[in-house]
Short mmCIF file of C-alpha atoms in Angstrom, two decimals:
data_model
loop_
_atom_site.label_atom_id
_atom_site.label_comp_id
_atom_site.label_asym_id
_atom_site.label_seq_id
_atom_site.Cartn_x
_atom_site.Cartn_y
_atom_site.Cartn_z
CA MET A 1 108.37 120.75 86.91
CA HIS A 2 108.68 121.33 90.32
CA ALA A 3 106.59 122.28 93.06
CA ARG A 4 106.30 126.03 94.16
CA LEU A 5 107.28 125.06 97.77
CA ASP A 6 107.86 121.90 99.88
CA PHE A 7 104.09 121.67 100.96
CA PHE A 8 104.67 118.24 102.28
CA GLY A 9 107.48 119.63 104.35
CA ASN A 10 105.90 122.67 106.04
CA PRO A 11 104.98 122.86 109.50
CA LEU A 12 102.07 124.75 109.10
CA ALA A 13 100.95 122.81 106.06
CA ALA A 14 101.45 119.80 108.08
CA LYS A 15 98.57 121.04 110.48
CA VAL A 16 96.44 121.97 107.65
CA LEU A 17 96.77 118.41 106.28
CA ARG A 18 96.20 116.62 109.38
CA HIS A 19 92.80 117.99 109.57
CA VAL A 20 91.94 117.44 106.01
CA ASN A 21 93.43 113.86 106.06
CA SER A 22 91.26 113.35 109.34
CA ALA A 23 88.03 114.51 107.21
CA GLY A 24 89.55 112.10 104.47
CA GLU A 25 89.96 109.00 107.00
CA ALA A 26 86.42 109.64 108.25
CA VAL A 27 85.15 109.27 104.64
CA SER A 28 87.37 106.09 104.07
CA ASP A 29 85.89 104.37 106.97
CA SER A 30 82.27 104.96 105.75
CA GLY A 31 80.04 102.59 104.15
CA LEU A 32 80.80 104.30 100.63
CA PRO A 33 82.35 101.47 98.77
CA ALA A 34 86.19 101.72 98.41
CA ALA A 35 85.78 101.44 94.49
CA THR A 36 83.58 104.42 94.24
CA GLN A 37 85.55 106.32 96.53
CA GLU A 38 88.48 105.93 93.99
CA LEU A 39 86.49 106.68 90.88
CA VAL A 40 85.18 110.19 92.39
CA LYS A 41 88.50 111.02 93.37
CA ILE A 42 90.12 110.44 90.03
CA ARG A 43 87.05 112.21 88.11
CA ALA A 44 87.26 115.21 90.32
CA SER A 45 90.74 115.43 90.26
CA GLN A 46 90.68 115.08 86.20
CA ILE A 47 88.40 117.79 86.17
CA ASN A 48 90.52 120.03 88.06
CA GLY A 49 93.60 119.24 86.28
CA CYS A 50 95.36 117.71 89.27
CA GLY A 51 97.97 115.43 87.79
CA PHE A 52 99.30 114.57 91.59
CA CYS A 53 95.91 113.48 92.54
CA THR A 54 95.24 111.76 89.43
CA ASP A 55 98.35 109.78 89.49
CA MET A 56 98.23 109.04 93.03
CA HIS A 57 94.14 107.72 92.82
CA THR A 58 94.48 105.51 89.66
CA LYS A 59 97.59 103.95 91.00
CA ASP A 60 96.06 103.30 94.40
CA ALA A 61 93.12 101.97 92.59
CA ALA A 62 95.04 99.83 90.39
CA ALA A 63 96.93 98.50 93.53
CA ALA A 64 93.45 97.78 95.45
CA GLY A 65 92.22 95.54 92.09
CA GLU A 66 90.79 98.20 90.30
CA THR A 67 90.78 97.08 86.45
CA SER A 68 92.79 99.34 83.81
CA LEU A 69 89.99 99.30 81.51
CA ARG A 70 87.65 100.86 83.98
CA LEU A 71 90.65 103.33 84.98
CA HIS A 72 90.93 104.58 81.40
CA LEU A 73 87.31 105.20 80.94
CA VAL A 74 86.64 107.33 84.22
CA ALA A 75 86.86 110.58 81.85
CA ALA A 76 84.37 109.06 79.47
CA TRP A 77 82.16 107.32 82.10
CA ARG A 78 78.80 108.46 80.48
CA GLU A 79 79.64 106.30 77.34
CA ALA A 80 81.13 103.40 78.87
CA THR A 81 79.67 100.30 80.03
CA VAL A 82 81.80 99.55 82.75
CA PHE A 83 80.10 101.22 85.49
CA THR A 84 77.22 100.46 87.67
CA GLU A 85 74.40 102.68 87.93
CA ALA A 86 75.16 103.16 91.44
CA GLU A 87 78.98 104.36 90.75
CA ARG A 88 77.40 106.72 87.74
CA ALA A 89 75.26 108.16 89.85
CA ALA A 90 78.46 109.05 92.01
CA LEU A 91 80.42 110.11 89.23
CA GLU A 92 77.62 112.63 88.12
CA LEU A 93 77.30 114.21 91.56
CA ALA A 94 81.17 114.44 91.74
CA GLU A 95 81.31 116.29 88.25
CA GLN A 96 78.44 118.50 89.35
CA GLY A 97 79.77 118.84 92.64
CA THR A 98 83.23 119.73 91.39
CA ARG A 99 81.99 122.24 88.47
CA ILE A 100 79.56 124.31 91.04
CA ALA A 101 80.29 127.57 89.29
CA ASP A 102 79.34 126.43 86.32
CA THR A 103 75.63 126.47 86.70
CA ALA A 104 73.70 128.82 89.01
CA GLY A 105 72.00 126.08 90.61
CA GLY A 106 74.96 123.92 91.42
CA VAL A 107 74.07 120.30 91.95
CA THR A 108 70.56 119.74 89.88
CA ASP A 109 67.86 117.79 91.90
CA GLU A 110 67.79 115.28 89.42
CA ALA A 111 71.62 114.38 90.04
CA TRP A 112 70.95 114.35 93.88
CA ALA A 113 67.69 112.08 93.55
CA ASN A 114 69.85 109.67 91.39
CA ALA A 115 72.41 109.61 93.90
CA ALA A 116 69.96 109.19 96.60
CA GLU A 117 68.27 106.12 94.78
CA HIS A 118 71.72 104.20 95.18
CA TYR A 119 73.31 105.62 98.47
CA ASP A 120 71.90 105.75 102.04
CA GLU A 121 71.92 108.87 104.22
CA ASP A 122 75.39 108.02 105.85
CA GLN A 123 76.70 107.28 102.14
CA LEU A 124 75.39 110.28 100.69
CA VAL A 125 76.94 112.12 103.76
CA ALA A 126 80.34 110.65 102.49
CA LEU A 127 80.21 111.10 99.05
CA ILE A 128 79.29 114.89 99.56
CA SER A 129 82.77 115.01 102.15
CA LEU A 130 84.68 113.07 99.68
CA ILE A 131 84.09 115.37 96.70
CA ALA A 132 84.83 118.42 99.28
CA VAL A 133 87.82 116.92 100.45
CA ILE A 134 89.70 115.74 96.99
CA ASN A 135 88.71 119.37 95.79
CA THR A 136 90.52 120.78 98.91
CA TYR A 137 93.35 118.34 97.80
CA ASN A 138 93.35 119.28 94.24
CA ARG A 139 93.25 122.97 94.95
CA ILE A 140 96.42 122.46 97.16
CA ASN A 141 98.30 120.93 94.65
CA VAL A 142 97.23 122.53 91.58
CA ILE A 143 97.80 126.06 93.21
CA ASN A 144 101.80 124.52 94.34
CA ARG A 145 102.14 122.88 90.85
CA GLN A 146 103.06 119.63 92.67
CA PRO A 147 104.45 117.61 90.03
CA ALA A 148 102.80 114.10 88.88
CA GLY A 149 104.24 110.88 87.90
CA GLY A 150 106.39 109.86 90.95
CA TYR A 151 103.73 108.57 93.23
CA ARG A 152 104.09 105.02 94.66
CA PRO A 153 100.95 103.42 95.90
CA GLY A 154 100.03 103.66 99.89
CA ARG A 155 102.64 106.46 99.95
CA PHE A 156 100.45 108.31 102.08
CA GLY A 157 98.77 105.38 104.10
#
């Protein structure tokens, strides 16, 4: 599989990605736990079928010390006992925020209330923003058919 175009080498794409990256950096620097951020990025990427982002974020999470058990169970987080209640709330919000077209009301009040029990307002802003940013990256990579498997941890920062 080959990418449709060299998105990462295109000057216009570089301008666009600079802005998306800036939003991503604001989230990274927030009070939202780093492990939660990676779990959310992995789950949204799985839902969207973005192999490039799934590859990247599982490898970055592993390099940061995440266990292989938890990484293997992200897709089955509801049945897995290895995630905290806060992580589960973030994963639910990520799923509903990624699948907004699947229900007429988008994210349910129950999912929002559950997330609000575990995260303060700034963390909720970071979580919403993270879900939006990773969905943006997923769409860029899926549309461009960016191949997966060759990512090296830390490649983008």
